[in-house]
Amino acid sequence: MNEFKQSVCALLILILTNCCLNSLYAADPPAEPETVKKIKQVAIQVLATNPPQLFVAVSGEVPSGGFTDVTLTRVSYSKPPEDGIQDYYLKALPPTQPAIAVISEVKARDRWLGMPSWVKGIRIHGVEDGVKEKLFKDVQQKAHPRMRRFKGISNSGSYDEALKGALAKLNQALADDGVRDATATWKVSSVQGEVGGITGLNELSVVIVAKRQPAWKIEPASDSKSKSKKSE
């Protein structure tokens, strides 16, 4: 009888212990992302597409390995900030298990399609003094408008006919990338002619260079091949 009582007591103790442990585990809140303390590098690229795009790449330091779910989050505003600086936070989920105690690097990227016109730069937040700021005017923007060349030819030596042919190619290219109602500025780049021979050759060519608004996104293969010939 005593042995039975001892067994029951041991079983009750085991059950109570498990209940206590479960309650302790349940009381622990789930891990939440932490703001990375130190921001190491920030790279930005502005593309003058329609609509404009902003690419941001950030790296930061964390105190150990095992950090996951690294995110770069834009701050939302009820109204645009007066300084025109968009704030970001670099966050990562800390390890839930023992991790190697070595300073590690985490990285994240963000693509902002349709960046508002009020944005003049960005500010990446770490903890305390771990902040880096980048102004668009301080970096080289790689959003140079794409120039394209168009060539018209007249077999009767007519300048007007050759120019008209080049402009016809430009007008056709305005709808590239699916853009509607685009406009372009252009100027004559070169005029070249060839005459004589048994057949009485009288050829004249006109090459124009143009810049579209909004800018062309992709340069056609024909443009690349003809660059060496200075024509389209």
PDB file of C-alpha atoms in Angstrom:
ATOM      1  CA  MET A   1       0.000   0.000   0.000  1.00  0.00           C
ATOM      2  CA  ASN A   2       2.821   2.363   0.852  1.00  0.00           C
ATOM      3  CA  GLU A   3       4.466   1.641  -2.478  1.00  0.00           C
ATOM      4  CA  PHE A   4       1.217   2.528  -4.263  1.00  0.00           C
ATOM      5  CA  LYS A   5       0.974   5.824  -2.391  1.00  0.00           C
ATOM      6  CA  GLN A   6       4.588   6.615  -3.222  1.00  0.00           C
ATOM      7  CA  SER A   7       3.946   5.918  -6.910  1.00  0.00           C
ATOM      8  CA  VAL A   8       0.868   8.140  -6.938  1.00  0.00           C
ATOM      9  CA  CYS A   9       2.788  10.928  -5.200  1.00  0.00           C
ATOM     10  CA  ALA A  10       5.641  10.661  -7.678  1.00  0.00           C
ATOM     11  CA  LEU A  11       3.178  10.801 -10.586  1.00  0.00           C
ATOM     12  CA  LEU A  12       1.456  13.864  -9.128  1.00  0.00           C
ATOM     13  CA  ILE A  13       4.803  15.583  -8.616  1.00  0.00           C
ATOM     14  CA  LEU A  14       5.742  14.862 -12.245  1.00  0.00           C
ATOM     15  CA  ILE A  15       2.435  16.241 -13.511  1.00  0.00           C
ATOM     16  CA  LEU A  16       2.743  19.365 -11.400  1.00  0.00           C
ATOM     17  CA  THR A  17       6.306  19.893 -12.585  1.00  0.00           C
ATOM     18  CA  ASN A  18       5.265  19.623 -16.228  1.00  0.00           C
ATOM     19  CA  CYS A  19       2.405  22.053 -15.658  1.00  0.00           C
ATOM     20  CA  CYS A  20       4.752  24.572 -14.060  1.00  0.00           C
ATOM     21  CA  LEU A  21       7.248  24.266 -16.895  1.00  0.00           C
ATOM     22  CA  ASN A  22       4.529  24.658 -19.509  1.00  0.00           C
ATOM     23  CA  SER A  23       3.204  27.749 -17.775  1.00  0.00           C
ATOM     24  CA  LEU A  24       6.704  29.233 -17.679  1.00  0.00           C
ATOM     25  CA  TYR A  25       7.242  28.581 -21.386  1.00  0.00           C
ATOM     26  CA  ALA A  26       3.802  29.989 -22.202  1.00  0.00           C
ATOM     27  CA  ALA A  27       4.600  33.106 -20.226  1.00  0.00           C
ATOM     28  CA  ASP A  28       7.666  33.845 -22.368  1.00  0.00           C
ATOM     29  CA  PRO A  29       6.643  36.301 -25.098  1.00  0.00           C
ATOM     30  CA  PRO A  30       7.587  35.399 -28.668  1.00  0.00           C
ATOM     31  CA  ALA A  31      10.801  36.943 -29.914  1.00  0.00           C
ATOM     32  CA  GLU A  32      10.386  40.230 -31.785  1.00  0.00           C
ATOM     33  CA  PRO A  33      12.698  41.863 -34.325  1.00  0.00           C
ATOM     34  CA  GLU A  34      15.285  44.203 -32.852  1.00  0.00           C
ATOM     35  CA  THR A  35      16.670  47.371 -34.410  1.00  0.00           C
ATOM     36  CA  VAL A  36      20.221  46.679 -35.536  1.00  0.00           C
ATOM     37  CA  LYS A  37      22.603  48.675 -33.346  1.00  0.00           C
ATOM     38  CA  LYS A  38      25.203  49.699 -35.891  1.00  0.00           C
ATOM     39  CA  ILE A  39      24.604  50.640 -39.517  1.00  0.00           C
ATOM     40  CA  LYS A  40      27.728  49.933 -41.559  1.00  0.00           C
ATOM     41  CA  GLN A  41      26.981  50.851 -45.164  1.00  0.00           C
ATOM     42  CA  VAL A  42      24.151  52.432 -47.133  1.00  0.00           C
ATOM     43  CA  ALA A  43      23.922  52.435 -50.927  1.00  0.00           C
ATOM     44  CA  ILE A  44      21.172  54.113 -52.911  1.00  0.00           C
ATOM     45  CA  GLN A  45      20.252  54.346 -56.573  1.00  0.00           C
ATOM     46  CA  VAL A  46      17.602  56.609 -58.067  1.00  0.00           C
ATOM     47  CA  LEU A  47      16.046  55.672 -61.399  1.00  0.00           C
ATOM     48  CA  ALA A  48      14.205  58.417 -63.280  1.00  0.00           C
ATOM     49  CA  THR A  49      11.636  56.030 -64.685  1.00  0.00           C
ATOM     50  CA  ASN A  50       7.907  56.661 -64.828  1.00  0.00           C
ATOM     51  CA  PRO A  51       7.102  56.411 -61.962  1.00  0.00           C
ATOM     52  CA  PRO A  52      10.496  57.072 -60.259  1.00  0.00           C
ATOM     53  CA  GLN A  53      12.200  54.243 -58.370  1.00  0.00           C
ATOM     54  CA  LEU A  54      14.518  54.186 -55.379  1.00  0.00           C
ATOM     55  CA  PHE A  55      16.757  51.230 -54.544  1.00  0.00           C
ATOM     56  CA  VAL A  56      18.282  51.051 -51.044  1.00  0.00           C
ATOM     57  CA  ALA A  57      20.814  48.457 -49.820  1.00  0.00           C
ATOM     58  CA  VAL A  58      21.907  48.473 -46.162  1.00  0.00           C
ATOM     59  CA  SER A  59      24.288  46.408 -44.044  1.00  0.00           C
ATOM     60  CA  GLY A  60      24.625  46.458 -40.268  1.00  0.00           C
ATOM     61  CA  GLU A  61      26.386  44.761 -37.360  1.00  0.00           C
ATOM     62  CA  VAL A  62      24.795  42.439 -34.798  1.00  0.00           C
ATOM     63  CA  PRO A  63      26.524  41.130 -31.640  1.00  0.00           C
ATOM     64  CA  SER A  64      26.301  37.435 -32.525  1.00  0.00           C
ATOM     65  CA  GLY A  65      25.373  34.953 -35.185  1.00  0.00           C
ATOM     66  CA  GLY A  66      21.903  33.490 -35.509  1.00  0.00           C
ATOM     67  CA  PHE A  67      20.010  36.680 -36.398  1.00  0.00           C
ATOM     68  CA  THR A  68      17.297  36.025 -39.005  1.00  0.00           C
ATOM     69  CA  ASP A  69      14.416  37.714 -40.841  1.00  0.00           C
ATOM     70  CA  VAL A  70      16.382  40.876 -41.602  1.00  0.00           C
ATOM     71  CA  THR A  71      14.103  43.649 -42.868  1.00  0.00           C
ATOM     72  CA  LEU A  72      14.510  47.230 -44.062  1.00  0.00           C
ATOM     73  CA  THR A  73      11.273  49.064 -43.305  1.00  0.00           C
ATOM     74  CA  ARG A  74      10.140  52.500 -44.478  1.00  0.00           C
ATOM     75  CA  VAL A  75       8.444  54.750 -41.947  1.00  0.00           C
ATOM     76  CA  SER A  76       4.913  55.854 -42.868  1.00  0.00           C
ATOM     77  CA  TYR A  77       3.944  59.495 -42.309  1.00  0.00           C
ATOM     78  CA  SER A  78       0.612  61.253 -41.977  1.00  0.00           C
ATOM     79  CA  LYS A  79       2.278  64.128 -43.822  1.00  0.00           C
ATOM     80  CA  PRO A  80       5.697  64.391 -45.504  1.00  0.00           C
ATOM     81  CA  PRO A  81       8.563  65.447 -43.189  1.00  0.00           C
ATOM     82  CA  GLU A  82       9.710  69.030 -43.615  1.00  0.00           C
ATOM     83  CA  ASP A  83      13.335  68.053 -44.255  1.00  0.00           C
ATOM     84  CA  GLY A  84      12.350  65.703 -47.086  1.00  0.00           C
ATOM     85  CA  ILE A  85      14.221  62.764 -45.518  1.00  0.00           C
ATOM     86  CA  GLN A  86      12.586  59.328 -45.583  1.00  0.00           C
ATOM     87  CA  ASP A  87      13.325  57.275 -42.456  1.00  0.00           C
ATOM     88  CA  TYR A  88      14.111  53.554 -42.534  1.00  0.00           C
ATOM     89  CA  TYR A  89      14.708  50.990 -39.774  1.00  0.00           C
ATOM     90  CA  LEU A  90      16.987  47.983 -40.165  1.00  0.00           C
ATOM     91  CA  LYS A  91      15.674  45.173 -37.968  1.00  0.00           C
ATOM     92  CA  ALA A  92      16.494  41.507 -37.381  1.00  0.00           C
ATOM     93  CA  LEU A  93      15.098  38.669 -35.278  1.00  0.00           C
ATOM     94  CA  PRO A  94      17.566  37.686 -32.505  1.00  0.00           C
ATOM     95  CA  PRO A  95      18.506  34.026 -31.990  1.00  0.00           C
ATOM     96  CA  THR A  96      16.309  31.960 -29.661  1.00  0.00           C
ATOM     97  CA  GLN A  97      19.037  29.366 -29.136  1.00  0.00           C
ATOM     98  CA  PRO A  98      22.668  29.806 -28.051  1.00  0.00           C
ATOM     99  CA  ALA A  99      24.647  31.343 -30.915  1.00  0.00           C
ATOM    100  CA  ILE A 100      28.303  32.003 -31.601  1.00  0.00           C
ATOM    101  CA  ALA A 101      29.348  35.238 -29.873  1.00  0.00           C
ATOM    102  CA  VAL A 102      31.010  36.823 -32.884  1.00  0.00           C
ATOM    103  CA  ILE A 103      30.057  40.179 -34.389  1.00  0.00           C
ATOM    104  CA  SER A 104      28.191  39.385 -37.590  1.00  0.00           C
ATOM    105  CA  GLU A 105      26.826  41.280 -40.571  1.00  0.00           C
ATOM    106  CA  VAL A 106      23.211  41.437 -41.712  1.00  0.00           C
ATOM    107  CA  LYS A 107      21.903  42.903 -44.967  1.00  0.00           C
ATOM    108  CA  ALA A 108      18.577  44.010 -46.412  1.00  0.00           C
ATOM    109  CA  ARG A 109      17.265  45.800 -49.496  1.00  0.00           C
ATOM    110  CA  ASP A 110      14.232  47.857 -50.432  1.00  0.00           C
ATOM    111  CA  ARG A 111      12.793  48.860 -53.794  1.00  0.00           C
ATOM    112  CA  TRP A 112      10.459  51.834 -53.773  1.00  0.00           C
ATOM    113  CA  LEU A 113       8.409  52.030 -56.952  1.00  0.00           C
ATOM    114  CA  GLY A 114       6.652  55.371 -57.224  1.00  0.00           C
ATOM    115  CA  MET A 115       8.880  57.346 -54.863  1.00  0.00           C
ATOM    116  CA  PRO A 116       7.196  60.725 -54.093  1.00  0.00           C
ATOM    117  CA  SER A 117       8.779  63.916 -55.387  1.00  0.00           C
ATOM    118  CA  TRP A 118       9.276  65.326 -51.865  1.00  0.00           C
ATOM    119  CA  VAL A 119      11.940  62.728 -51.004  1.00  0.00           C
ATOM    120  CA  LYS A 120      15.392  64.360 -50.978  1.00  0.00           C
ATOM    121  CA  GLY A 121      17.283  61.614 -49.154  1.00  0.00           C
ATOM    122  CA  ILE A 122      17.032  58.759 -46.668  1.00  0.00           C
ATOM    123  CA  ARG A 123      17.986  58.122 -43.050  1.00  0.00           C
ATOM    124  CA  ILE A 124      18.713  54.601 -41.802  1.00  0.00           C
ATOM    125  CA  HIS A 125      18.155  54.138 -38.072  1.00  0.00           C
ATOM    126  CA  GLY A 126      20.191  51.890 -35.830  1.00  0.00           C
ATOM    127  CA  VAL A 127      20.262  52.213 -32.028  1.00  0.00           C
ATOM    128  CA  GLU A 128      21.394  55.476 -30.406  1.00  0.00           C
ATOM    129  CA  ASP A 129      24.131  56.909 -32.660  1.00  0.00           C
ATOM    130  CA  GLY A 130      23.873  54.044 -35.144  1.00  0.00           C
ATOM    131  CA  VAL A 131      22.305  56.200 -37.849  1.00  0.00           C
ATOM    132  CA  LYS A 132      23.399  56.944 -41.402  1.00  0.00           C
ATOM    133  CA  GLU A 133      21.962  59.533 -43.747  1.00  0.00           C
ATOM    134  CA  LYS A 134      22.213  59.810 -47.524  1.00  0.00           C
ATOM    135  CA  LEU A 135      21.099  62.824 -49.541  1.00  0.00           C
ATOM    136  CA  PHE A 136      20.436  62.417 -53.226  1.00  0.00           C
ATOM    137  CA  LYS A 137      22.522  65.481 -54.054  1.00  0.00           C
ATOM    138  CA  ASP A 138      25.550  63.908 -52.341  1.00  0.00           C
ATOM    139  CA  VAL A 139      25.587  60.735 -54.418  1.00  0.00           C
ATOM    140  CA  GLN A 140      26.011  60.118 -58.093  1.00  0.00           C
ATOM    141  CA  GLN A 141      22.611  59.384 -59.518  1.00  0.00           C
ATOM    142  CA  LYS A 142      22.742  56.663 -62.138  1.00  0.00           C
ATOM    143  CA  ALA A 143      19.505  57.748 -63.704  1.00  0.00           C
ATOM    144  CA  HIS A 144      20.949  59.556 -66.678  1.00  0.00           C
ATOM    145  CA  PRO A 145      18.356  59.932 -69.428  1.00  0.00           C
ATOM    146  CA  ARG A 146      18.971  57.410 -72.187  1.00  0.00           C
ATOM    147  CA  MET A 147      19.860  58.993 -75.533  1.00  0.00           C
ATOM    148  CA  ARG A 148      19.056  57.185 -78.759  1.00  0.00           C
ATOM    149  CA  ARG A 149      20.085  57.769 -82.343  1.00  0.00           C
ATOM    150  CA  PHE A 150      17.914  57.541 -85.442  1.00  0.00           C
ATOM    151  CA  LYS A 151      19.036  57.625 -89.053  1.00  0.00           C
ATOM    152  CA  GLY A 152      17.119  58.617 -92.174  1.00  0.00           C
ATOM    153  CA  ILE A 153      18.327  58.127 -95.753  1.00  0.00           C
ATOM    154  CA  SER A 154      17.383  59.804 -99.019  1.00  0.00           C
ATOM    155  CA  ASN A 155      18.454  58.222-102.305  1.00  0.00           C
ATOM    156  CA  SER A 156      17.746  61.469-104.129  1.00  0.00           C
ATOM    157  CA  GLY A 157      20.039  63.654-102.029  1.00  0.00           C
ATOM    158  CA  SER A 158      17.129  65.345-100.226  1.00  0.00           C
ATOM    159  CA  TYR A 159      17.915  66.618 -96.731  1.00  0.00           C
ATOM    160  CA  ASP A 160      14.240  67.028 -95.905  1.00  0.00           C
ATOM    161  CA  GLU A 161      13.465  63.456 -96.972  1.00  0.00           C
ATOM    162  CA  ALA A 162      16.322  62.031 -94.878  1.00  0.00           C
ATOM    163  CA  LEU A 163      15.355  64.082 -91.827  1.00  0.00           C
ATOM    164  CA  LYS A 164      11.727  63.012 -92.233  1.00  0.00           C
ATOM    165  CA  GLY A 165      12.832  59.367 -92.243  1.00  0.00           C
ATOM    166  CA  ALA A 166      14.822  59.800 -89.019  1.00  0.00           C
ATOM    167  CA  LEU A 167      11.912  61.545 -87.309  1.00  0.00           C
ATOM    168  CA  ALA A 168       9.545  58.778 -88.392  1.00  0.00           C
ATOM    169  CA  LYS A 169      11.757  56.249 -86.577  1.00  0.00           C
ATOM    170  CA  LEU A 170      11.827  58.473 -83.505  1.00  0.00           C
ATOM    171  CA  ASN A 171       8.033  58.775 -83.467  1.00  0.00           C
ATOM    172  CA  GLN A 172       7.729  55.000 -83.718  1.00  0.00           C
ATOM    173  CA  ALA A 173      10.098  54.548 -80.748  1.00  0.00           C
ATOM    174  CA  LEU A 174       8.127  56.919 -78.514  1.00  0.00           C
ATOM    175  CA  ALA A 175       5.731  54.093 -77.625  1.00  0.00           C
ATOM    176  CA  ASP A 176       8.500  51.723 -76.469  1.00  0.00           C
ATOM    177  CA  ASP A 177       8.137  50.223 -72.955  1.00  0.00           C
ATOM    178  CA  GLY A 178       4.361  50.604 -73.281  1.00  0.00           C
ATOM    179  CA  VAL A 179       4.506  54.365 -72.642  1.00  0.00           C
ATOM    180  CA  ARG A 180       1.690  56.522 -73.956  1.00  0.00           C
ATOM    181  CA  ASP A 181       1.774  60.230 -74.795  1.00  0.00           C
ATOM    182  CA  ALA A 182       5.579  60.428 -74.516  1.00  0.00           C
ATOM    183  CA  THR A 183       7.475  63.434 -75.825  1.00  0.00           C
ATOM    184  CA  ALA A 184      11.056  63.788 -77.027  1.00  0.00           C
ATOM    185  CA  THR A 185      13.678  66.432 -77.668  1.00  0.00           C
ATOM    186  CA  TRP A 186      16.087  65.898 -80.537  1.00  0.00           C
ATOM    187  CA  LYS A 187      18.863  67.504 -82.524  1.00  0.00           C
ATOM    188  CA  VAL A 188      20.768  66.697 -85.687  1.00  0.00           C
ATOM    189  CA  SER A 189      23.953  64.806 -84.912  1.00  0.00           C
ATOM    190  CA  SER A 190      25.436  64.386 -88.381  1.00  0.00           C
ATOM    191  CA  VAL A 191      24.735  64.792 -92.099  1.00  0.00           C
ATOM    192  CA  GLN A 192      26.576  62.695 -94.631  1.00  0.00           C
ATOM    193  CA  GLY A 193      26.276  62.216 -98.387  1.00  0.00           C
ATOM    194  CA  GLU A 194      27.700  60.106-101.177  1.00  0.00           C
ATOM    195  CA  VAL A 195      27.538  60.955-104.885  1.00  0.00           C
ATOM    196  CA  GLY A 196      28.951  59.786-108.229  1.00  0.00           C
ATOM    197  CA  GLY A 197      29.719  56.426-109.710  1.00  0.00           C
ATOM    198  CA  ILE A 198      28.345  54.737-112.803  1.00  0.00           C
ATOM    199  CA  THR A 199      24.833  54.630-111.328  1.00  0.00           C
ATOM    200  CA  GLY A 200      24.832  58.329-110.485  1.00  0.00           C
ATOM    201  CA  LEU A 201      24.676  57.734-106.747  1.00  0.00           C
ATOM    202  CA  ASN A 202      23.179  60.628-104.799  1.00  0.00           C
ATOM    203  CA  GLU A 203      22.605  59.395-101.241  1.00  0.00           C
ATOM    204  CA  LEU A 204      22.232  61.625 -98.189  1.00  0.00           C
ATOM    205  CA  SER A 205      21.811  60.485 -94.610  1.00  0.00           C
ATOM    206  CA  VAL A 206      20.786  62.419 -91.482  1.00  0.00           C
ATOM    207  CA  VAL A 207      21.363  61.149 -87.949  1.00  0.00           C
ATOM    208  CA  ILE A 208      19.504  62.669 -85.009  1.00  0.00           C
ATOM    209  CA  VAL A 209      19.947  62.057 -81.271  1.00  0.00           C
ATOM    210  CA  ALA A 210      16.865  62.123 -79.057  1.00  0.00           C
ATOM    211  CA  LYS A 211      15.938  62.051 -75.384  1.00  0.00           C
ATOM    212  CA  ARG A 212      12.467  60.874 -74.422  1.00  0.00           C
ATOM    213  CA  GLN A 213      10.310  62.047 -71.504  1.00  0.00           C
ATOM    214  CA  PRO A 214       9.901  59.702 -69.652  1.00  0.00           C
ATOM    215  CA  ALA A 215      13.296  58.177 -70.375  1.00  0.00           C
ATOM    216  CA  TRP A 216      13.615  54.949 -72.336  1.00  0.00           C
ATOM    217  CA  LYS A 217      14.111  52.047 -69.929  1.00  0.00           C
ATOM    218  CA  ILE A 218      15.690  49.473 -72.220  1.00  0.00           C
ATOM    219  CA  GLU A 219      18.030  50.051 -75.099  1.00  0.00           C
ATOM    220  CA  PRO A 220      16.970  47.914 -78.079  1.00  0.00           C
ATOM    221  CA  ALA A 221      19.463  45.472 -79.522  1.00  0.00           C
ATOM    222  CA  SER A 222      19.312  47.395 -82.784  1.00  0.00           C
ATOM    223  CA  ASP A 223      20.543  50.507 -80.965  1.00  0.00           C
ATOM    224  CA  SER A 224      23.550  48.656 -79.531  1.00  0.00           C
ATOM    225  CA  LYS A 225      24.493  47.132 -82.859  1.00  0.00           C
ATOM    226  CA  SER A 226      24.212  50.419 -84.680  1.00  0.00           C
ATOM    227  CA  LYS A 227      26.218  52.462 -82.213  1.00  0.00           C
ATOM    228  CA  SER A 228      29.418  51.352 -83.822  1.00  0.00           C
ATOM    229  CA  LYS A 229      28.035  52.623 -87.121  1.00  0.00           C
ATOM    230  CA  LYS A 230      26.736  55.852 -85.498  1.00  0.00           C
ATOM    231  CA  SER A 231      23.243  55.190 -86.825  1.00  0.00           C
ATOM    232  CA  GLU A 232      19.905  53.521 -86.029  1.00  0.00           C
TER     233      GLU A 232
END
